[in-house]
PDB file of C-alpha atoms in Angstrom:
ATOM      1  CA  MET A   1      73.462 101.223 109.230  1.00  0.00           C
ATOM      2  CA  GLU A   2      74.136 100.305 105.539  1.00  0.00           C
ATOM      3  CA  PHE A   3      77.627 102.017 105.726  1.00  0.00           C
ATOM      4  CA  LEU A   4      78.327 100.079 108.781  1.00  0.00           C
ATOM      5  CA  ILE A   5      77.272  96.720 107.225  1.00  0.00           C
ATOM      6  CA  ALA A   6      79.245  97.519 104.126  1.00  0.00           C
ATOM      7  CA  LEU A   7      82.396  98.416 106.307  1.00  0.00           C
ATOM      8  CA  LEU A   8      82.131  94.944 108.031  1.00  0.00           C
ATOM      9  CA  SER A   9      81.743  93.153 104.937  1.00  0.00           C
ATOM     10  CA  ILE A  10      85.056  94.769 103.715  1.00  0.00           C
ATOM     11  CA  VAL A  11      86.859  93.775 106.813  1.00  0.00           C
ATOM     12  CA  MET A  12      85.708  90.393 106.669  1.00  0.00           C
ATOM     13  CA  ILE A  13      86.524  89.874 102.966  1.00  0.00           C
ATOM     14  CA  ASP A  14      90.090  91.417 103.735  1.00  0.00           C
ATOM     15  CA  LEU A  15      90.565  88.820 106.540  1.00  0.00           C
ATOM     16  CA  VAL A  16      89.077  85.887 104.755  1.00  0.00           C
ATOM     17  CA  LEU A  17      90.955  86.530 101.255  1.00  0.00           C
ATOM     18  CA  ALA A  18      94.124  88.180 102.375  1.00  0.00           C
ATOM     19  CA  GLY A  19      94.604  86.454 105.742  1.00  0.00           C
ATOM     20  CA  ASP A  20      97.343  84.229 104.222  1.00  0.00           C
ATOM     21  CA  ASN A  21      99.020  87.206 102.378  1.00  0.00           C
ATOM     22  CA  ALA A  22     100.952  87.990 105.363  1.00  0.00           C
ATOM     23  CA  ILE A  23     102.480  84.174 104.942  1.00  0.00           C
ATOM     24  CA  VAL A  24     103.924  85.787 101.848  1.00  0.00           C
ATOM     25  CA  ILE A  25     105.515  88.469 104.039  1.00  0.00           C
ATOM     26  CA  GLY A  26     107.005  85.957 106.207  1.00  0.00           C
ATOM     27  CA  LEU A  27     108.240  83.796 103.458  1.00  0.00           C
ATOM     28  CA  ALA A  28     109.937  86.668 101.635  1.00  0.00           C
ATOM     29  CA  ALA A  29     111.948  88.004 104.428  1.00  0.00           C
ATOM     30  CA  ARG A  30     113.000  84.335 105.689  1.00  0.00           C
ATOM     31  CA  ASN A  31     116.555  84.391 104.801  1.00  0.00           C
ATOM     32  CA  LEU A  32     117.277  87.969 105.916  1.00  0.00           C
ATOM     33  CA  PRO A  33     118.904  88.708 109.485  1.00  0.00           C
ATOM     34  CA  LYS A  34     116.267  89.419 112.193  1.00  0.00           C
ATOM     35  CA  HIS A  35     117.150  92.948 112.346  1.00  0.00           C
ATOM     36  CA  GLN A  36     116.440  93.442 108.804  1.00  0.00           C
ATOM     37  CA  GLN A  37     113.054  91.257 108.772  1.00  0.00           C
ATOM     38  CA  LYS A  38     111.167  94.076 110.802  1.00  0.00           C
ATOM     39  CA  LYS A  39     112.283  96.717 108.089  1.00  0.00           C
ATOM     40  CA  VAL A  40     111.358  94.642 105.308  1.00  0.00           C
ATOM     41  CA  ILE A  41     107.710  93.822 106.624  1.00  0.00           C
ATOM     42  CA  ILE A  42     107.134  97.489 107.509  1.00  0.00           C
ATOM     43  CA  TRP A  43     108.031  98.739 104.028  1.00  0.00           C
ATOM     44  CA  GLY A  44     106.750  95.605 102.031  1.00  0.00           C
ATOM     45  CA  THR A  45     103.363  96.272 103.679  1.00  0.00           C
ATOM     46  CA  ILE A  46     103.254  99.907 103.189  1.00  0.00           C
ATOM     47  CA  GLY A  47     104.089  99.302  99.437  1.00  0.00           C
ATOM     48  CA  ALA A  48     101.364  96.460  99.207  1.00  0.00           C
ATOM     49  CA  ILE A  49      98.729  98.713 101.087  1.00  0.00           C
ATOM     50  CA  ILE A  50      99.319 101.697  98.447  1.00  0.00           C
ATOM     51  CA  ILE A  51      99.112  99.341  95.604  1.00  0.00           C
ATOM     52  CA  ARG A  52      96.066  97.645  96.946  1.00  0.00           C
ATOM     53  CA  ALA A  53      94.327 100.910  97.717  1.00  0.00           C
ATOM     54  CA  ALA A  54      95.171 102.346  94.381  1.00  0.00           C
ATOM     55  CA  ALA A  55      94.016  99.096  92.367  1.00  0.00           C
ATOM     56  CA  THR A  56      90.786  99.103  94.605  1.00  0.00           C
ATOM     57  CA  ILE A  57      90.000 102.707  93.870  1.00  0.00           C
ATOM     58  CA  ALA A  58      90.412 102.186  90.110  1.00  0.00           C
ATOM     59  CA  VAL A  59      88.385  98.969  89.948  1.00  0.00           C
ATOM     60  CA  VAL A  60      85.414 101.107  92.184  1.00  0.00           C
ATOM     61  CA  TRP A  61      85.747 103.561  89.255  1.00  0.00           C
ATOM     62  CA  LEU A  62      85.730 101.101  86.367  1.00  0.00           C
ATOM     63  CA  LEU A  63      82.634  99.412  87.799  1.00  0.00           C
ATOM     64  CA  GLU A  64      80.757 102.401  86.737  1.00  0.00           C
ATOM     65  CA  ILE A  65      80.948 101.082  83.170  1.00  0.00           C
ATOM     66  CA  PRO A  66      77.849  99.275  81.927  1.00  0.00           C
ATOM     67  CA  GLY A  67      78.450  95.518  82.180  1.00  0.00           C
ATOM     68  CA  LEU A  68      81.352  95.462  84.551  1.00  0.00           C
ATOM     69  CA  LEU A  69      79.152  95.034  87.530  1.00  0.00           C
ATOM     70  CA  LEU A  70      77.686  91.936  85.879  1.00  0.00           C
ATOM     71  CA  ALA A  71      81.106  90.424  84.980  1.00  0.00           C
ATOM     72  CA  GLY A  72      82.543  91.360  88.362  1.00  0.00           C
ATOM     73  CA  GLY A  73      79.664  89.900  89.968  1.00  0.00           C
ATOM     74  CA  LEU A  74      80.287  86.432  88.135  1.00  0.00           C
ATOM     75  CA  ILE A  75      83.772  86.563  88.821  1.00  0.00           C
ATOM     76  CA  LEU A  76      83.043  87.127  92.533  1.00  0.00           C
ATOM     77  CA  ILE A  77      80.782  84.152  92.621  1.00  0.00           C
ATOM     78  CA  TRP A  78      83.609  81.938  91.070  1.00  0.00           C
ATOM     79  CA  ILE A  79      86.070  83.506  93.591  1.00  0.00           C
ATOM     80  CA  ALA A  80      83.716  82.570  96.670  1.00  0.00           C
ATOM     81  CA  TYR A  81      83.282  78.922  95.212  1.00  0.00           C
ATOM     82  CA  LYS A  82      87.137  78.434  94.959  1.00  0.00           C
ATOM     83  CA  LEU A  83      87.551  79.874  98.441  1.00  0.00           C
ATOM     84  CA  LEU A  84      85.461  77.026  99.714  1.00  0.00           C
ATOM     85  CA  THR A  85      86.913  74.347  97.587  1.00  0.00           C
ATOM     86  CA  GLU A  86      90.728  74.927  97.039  1.00  0.00           C
ATOM     87  CA  GLU A  87      93.888  75.225  99.260  1.00  0.00           C
ATOM     88  CA  LYS A  88      95.957  78.410  98.499  1.00  0.00           C
ATOM     89  CA  ASP A  89      99.590  78.066  97.711  1.00  0.00           C
ATOM     90  CA  HIS A  90     102.378  79.640  99.720  1.00  0.00           C
ATOM     91  CA  GLU A  91     105.482  78.915  97.686  1.00  0.00           C
ATOM     92  CA  VAL A  92     107.191  82.142  97.546  1.00  0.00           C
ATOM     93  CA  LYS A  93     111.056  82.835  96.598  1.00  0.00           C
ATOM     94  CA  ALA A  94     112.773  84.448  99.695  1.00  0.00           C
ATOM     95  CA  GLY A  95     114.553  87.571  98.874  1.00  0.00           C
ATOM     96  CA  LYS A  96     118.358  87.542  99.073  1.00  0.00           C
ATOM     97  CA  ASN A  97     118.536  91.154 100.350  1.00  0.00           C
ATOM     98  CA  THR A  98     116.261  93.867 101.837  1.00  0.00           C
ATOM     99  CA  TRP A  99     115.074  95.424  98.657  1.00  0.00           C
ATOM    100  CA  ALA A 100     114.666  92.207  96.779  1.00  0.00           C
ATOM    101  CA  ALA A 101     112.534  91.087  99.781  1.00  0.00           C
ATOM    102  CA  ILE A 102     110.324  94.111  99.677  1.00  0.00           C
ATOM    103  CA  ARG A 103     109.931  94.023  95.885  1.00  0.00           C
ATOM    104  CA  THR A 104     108.853  90.164  96.320  1.00  0.00           C
ATOM    105  CA  ILE A 105     106.227  91.083  99.058  1.00  0.00           C
ATOM    106  CA  ILE A 106     104.812  93.967  96.986  1.00  0.00           C
ATOM    107  CA  ILE A 107     104.512  91.714  93.731  1.00  0.00           C
ATOM    108  CA  ALA A 108     103.311  88.642  95.529  1.00  0.00           C
ATOM    109  CA  ASP A 109     100.593  90.756  97.369  1.00  0.00           C
ATOM    110  CA  ALA A 110      99.569  92.582  94.276  1.00  0.00           C
ATOM    111  CA  VAL A 111      99.047  89.110  92.167  1.00  0.00           C
ATOM    112  CA  MET A 112      97.366  87.378  95.041  1.00  0.00           C
ATOM    113  CA  GLY A 113      95.199  90.201  96.064  1.00  0.00           C
ATOM    114  CA  LEU A 114      93.275  90.517  92.763  1.00  0.00           C
ATOM    115  CA  ASP A 115      90.367  88.705  94.339  1.00  0.00           C
ATOM    116  CA  ASN A 116      90.546  91.083  97.272  1.00  0.00           C
ATOM    117  CA  VAL A 117      90.483  94.046  95.234  1.00  0.00           C
ATOM    118  CA  LEU A 118      87.582  93.106  93.263  1.00  0.00           C
ATOM    119  CA  ALA A 119      85.661  91.762  96.189  1.00  0.00           C
ATOM    120  CA  VAL A 120      86.358  95.180  98.245  1.00  0.00           C
ATOM    121  CA  ALA A 121      85.484  97.282  95.359  1.00  0.00           C
ATOM    122  CA  GLY A 122      82.153  95.610  95.065  1.00  0.00           C
ATOM    123  CA  ALA A 123      81.207  95.823  98.588  1.00  0.00           C
ATOM    124  CA  ALA A 124      82.043  99.472  98.729  1.00  0.00           C
ATOM    125  CA  HIS A 125      79.335 100.429  96.332  1.00  0.00           C
ATOM    126  CA  GLY A 126      81.320 103.288  94.846  1.00  0.00           C
ATOM    127  CA  ASN A 127      82.241 104.751  98.359  1.00  0.00           C
ATOM    128  CA  PHE A 128      85.947 105.522  98.345  1.00  0.00           C
ATOM    129  CA  LEU A 129      85.816 106.383 102.055  1.00  0.00           C
ATOM    130  CA  LEU A 130      84.776 102.777 102.825  1.00  0.00           C
ATOM    131  CA  VAL A 131      87.839 101.425 101.016  1.00  0.00           C
ATOM    132  CA  ILE A 132      90.237 103.529 103.000  1.00  0.00           C
ATOM    133  CA  ILE A 133      88.634 102.883 106.286  1.00  0.00           C
ATOM    134  CA  GLY A 134      88.374  99.067 105.412  1.00  0.00           C
ATOM    135  CA  LEU A 135      91.939  98.781 104.478  1.00  0.00           C
ATOM    136  CA  ALA A 136      92.937 100.862 107.678  1.00  0.00           C
ATOM    137  CA  ILE A 137      91.187  98.420 109.979  1.00  0.00           C
ATOM    138  CA  SER A 138      91.824  94.946 108.229  1.00  0.00           C
ATOM    139  CA  VAL A 139      95.446  95.459 106.998  1.00  0.00           C
ATOM    140  CA  PRO A 140      97.313  95.776 110.365  1.00  0.00           C
ATOM    141  CA  ILE A 141      95.147  92.754 111.770  1.00  0.00           C
ATOM    142  CA  VAL A 142      96.258  90.817 108.599  1.00  0.00           C
ATOM    143  CA  VAL A 143     100.022  91.668 108.842  1.00  0.00           C
ATOM    144  CA  TRP A 144     100.468  91.283 112.758  1.00  0.00           C
ATOM    145  CA  GLY A 145      97.699  88.759 113.441  1.00  0.00           C
ATOM    146  CA  SER A 146      97.870  86.429 110.199  1.00  0.00           C
ATOM    147  CA  THR A 147      99.079  83.420 112.310  1.00  0.00           C
ATOM    148  CA  ILE A 148      96.054  83.771 114.657  1.00  0.00           C
ATOM    149  CA  ILE A 149      93.810  84.355 111.868  1.00  0.00           C
ATOM    150  CA  LEU A 150      94.978  81.362 109.900  1.00  0.00           C
ATOM    151  CA  LYS A 151      94.667  79.123 113.058  1.00  0.00           C
ATOM    152  CA  TRP A 152      91.252  80.358 113.434  1.00  0.00           C
ATOM    153  CA  MET A 153      90.304  79.277 110.174  1.00  0.00           C
ATOM    154  CA  GLU A 154      91.976  75.865 110.449  1.00  0.00           C
ATOM    155  CA  ARG A 155      90.102  75.333 113.537  1.00  0.00           C
ATOM    156  CA  PHE A 156      86.839  76.937 112.774  1.00  0.00           C
ATOM    157  CA  PRO A 157      86.294  76.267 109.124  1.00  0.00           C
ATOM    158  CA  ILE A 158      82.928  78.167 109.426  1.00  0.00           C
ATOM    159  CA  ILE A 159      84.699  81.497 109.414  1.00  0.00           C
ATOM    160  CA  ILE A 160      85.741  80.293 105.613  1.00  0.00           C
ATOM    161  CA  THR A 161      82.325  79.488 104.829  1.00  0.00           C
ATOM    162  CA  ILE A 162      80.997  82.844 106.283  1.00  0.00           C
ATOM    163  CA  GLY A 163      83.384  84.651 104.150  1.00  0.00           C
ATOM    164  CA  ALA A 164      82.451  82.751 101.240  1.00  0.00           C
ATOM    165  CA  GLY A 165      78.830  83.611 101.889  1.00  0.00           C
ATOM    166  CA  ILE A 166      79.538  87.348 102.252  1.00  0.00           C
ATOM    167  CA  LEU A 167      81.582  87.337  98.919  1.00  0.00           C
ATOM    168  CA  ALA A 168      78.330  85.677  97.255  1.00  0.00           C
ATOM    169  CA  TRP A 169      76.322  88.101  98.555  1.00  0.00           C
ATOM    170  CA  THR A 170      78.578  91.030  97.618  1.00  0.00           C
ATOM    171  CA  ALA A 171      78.546  89.387  94.135  1.00  0.00           C
ATOM    172  CA  SER A 172      74.671  89.246  93.961  1.00  0.00           C
ATOM    173  CA  LYS A 173      74.322  92.728  95.113  1.00  0.00           C
ATOM    174  CA  MET A 174      76.717  93.835  92.396  1.00  0.00           C
ATOM    175  CA  ILE A 175      74.651  92.044  89.588  1.00  0.00           C
ATOM    176  CA  VAL A 176      71.324  93.390  90.802  1.00  0.00           C
ATOM    177  CA  LYS A 177      72.690  96.716  90.376  1.00  0.00           C
ATOM    178  CA  GLU A 178      73.696  96.422  86.704  1.00  0.00           C
ATOM    179  CA  GLN A 179      72.262  99.075  84.678  1.00  0.00           C
ATOM    180  CA  PHE A 180      71.177  97.091  81.794  1.00  0.00           C
ATOM    181  CA  GLU A 181      67.384  98.001  81.127  1.00  0.00           C
ATOM    182  CA  PHE A 182      66.187  94.342  81.181  1.00  0.00           C
ATOM    183  CA  MET A 183      68.068  93.651  84.734  1.00  0.00           C
ATOM    184  CA  LYS A 184      66.863  96.783  86.108  1.00  0.00           C
ATOM    185  CA  ASN A 185      63.047  96.173  85.226  1.00  0.00           C
ATOM    186  CA  LEU A 186      63.630  92.459  86.519  1.00  0.00           C
ATOM    187  CA  PHE A 187      65.377  93.424  89.933  1.00  0.00           C
ATOM    188  CA  ASP A 188      62.967  96.457  90.282  1.00  0.00           C
ATOM    189  CA  ASN A 189      60.753  93.643  92.039  1.00  0.00           C
ATOM    190  CA  PRO A 190      62.123  93.162  95.659  1.00  0.00           C
ATOM    191  CA  PHE A 191      60.917  89.826  95.820  1.00  0.00           C
ATOM    192  CA  ILE A 192      62.976  88.830  92.766  1.00  0.00           C
ATOM    193  CA  LYS A 193      65.878  91.156  93.746  1.00  0.00           C
ATOM    194  CA  TYR A 194      66.339  89.675  97.490  1.00  0.00           C
ATOM    195  CA  GLY A 195      65.263  86.091  96.570  1.00  0.00           C
ATOM    196  CA  PHE A 196      67.900  86.087  93.698  1.00  0.00           C
ATOM    197  CA  GLU A 197      70.566  87.453  96.392  1.00  0.00           C
ATOM    198  CA  ILE A 198      69.562  84.478  98.655  1.00  0.00           C
ATOM    199  CA  VAL A 199      69.720  81.773  96.038  1.00  0.00           C
ATOM    200  CA  VAL A 200      72.946  82.918  95.138  1.00  0.00           C
ATOM    201  CA  VAL A 201      74.668  82.739  98.478  1.00  0.00           C
ATOM    202  CA  ALA A 202      72.716  79.684  99.373  1.00  0.00           C
ATOM    203  CA  ALA A 203      73.925  77.943  95.876  1.00  0.00           C
ATOM    204  CA  VAL A 204      77.820  78.943  96.404  1.00  0.00           C
ATOM    205  CA  VAL A 205      77.924  77.849  99.992  1.00  0.00           C
ATOM    206  CA  LEU A 206      75.998  74.383  99.123  1.00  0.00           C
ATOM    207  CA  VAL A 207      77.939  73.666  95.952  1.00  0.00           C
ATOM    208  CA  GLY A 208      81.230  74.600  97.511  1.00  0.00           C
ATOM    209  CA  TYR A 209      80.577  72.276 100.530  1.00  0.00           C
ATOM    210  CA  LEU A 210      79.400  69.354  98.382  1.00  0.00           C
ATOM    211  CA  LYS A 211      82.508  69.735  96.337  1.00  0.00           C
ATOM    212  CA  LYS A 212      84.676  69.878  99.351  1.00  0.00           C
ATOM    213  CA  GLN A 213      83.049  66.814 101.056  1.00  0.00           C
ATOM    214  CA  LYS A 214      83.563  65.030  97.739  1.00  0.00           C
ATOM    215  CA  GLY A 215      87.271  65.804  97.575  1.00  0.00           C
ATOM    216  CA  LYS A 216      87.579  64.730 101.169  1.00  0.00           C
ATOM    217  CA  GLU A 217      85.840  61.214 100.356  1.00  0.00           C
ATOM    218  CA  LYS A 218      88.144  60.866  97.247  1.00  0.00           C
ATOM    219  CA  GLY A 219      91.274  61.641  99.382  1.00  0.00           C
ATOM    220  CA  GLU A 220      90.162  58.836 101.910  1.00  0.00           C
ATOM    221  CA  GLU A 221      89.685  56.314  99.301  1.00  0.00           C
ATOM    222  CA  VAL A 222      93.222  57.091  97.954  1.00  0.00           C
ATOM    223  CA  ARG A 223      94.819  56.638 101.366  1.00  0.00           C
ATOM    224  CA  GLU A 224      92.777  53.313 102.161  1.00  0.00           C
ATOM    225  CA  HIS A 225      93.828  52.066  98.626  1.00  0.00           C
ATOM    226  CA  ILE A 226      97.523  52.955  99.198  1.00  0.00           C
ATOM    227  CA  GLN A 227      97.222  51.236 102.794  1.00  0.00           C
TER     228      GLN A 227
END
């Protein structure tokens, strides 16, 4: 059951954080003839998957180093907050030939996927099999179903909120597993441990929601002022 929950978390994280990475693929290949675009998408995606898997496995190993679980958890909390409050930029230079487009896809995915790598590594809890299965399930969905995913996110913003909540939960679980003696003693108490996880998730979702609402109100004020 714990394995399945972790797997579902990884798939959800991939869909929420990497859902718009497929837009990068389309933008990078947009200047090429139709018959070359399919080749670029396939090879660009394969390259991106290989780099993403290798980076995630490396981060899973690195998180064994004392202190990095805490640091990774704090970074992930910030990523969850940003997911709720910021729009992602899709400005990507289109490739002029097949290999240029493939290179653009791989580099752009590597840069944009840093948050995804950290989140998946945290959710995997050291289980490399989870990383591979999660990628195998979610990457094809992301690549071929990106348009649908993005439309769902626009139509049902609750999906992004759920994704941010899962990220915050993953971050809190990383923090409570940190091996520093004082933290181990603190989180040995199940009430403190689960209470901390609940507070982190609630705080991220609430603060992110309030920030988003404040941004909308400011935007409306500016529009009214212009009119």
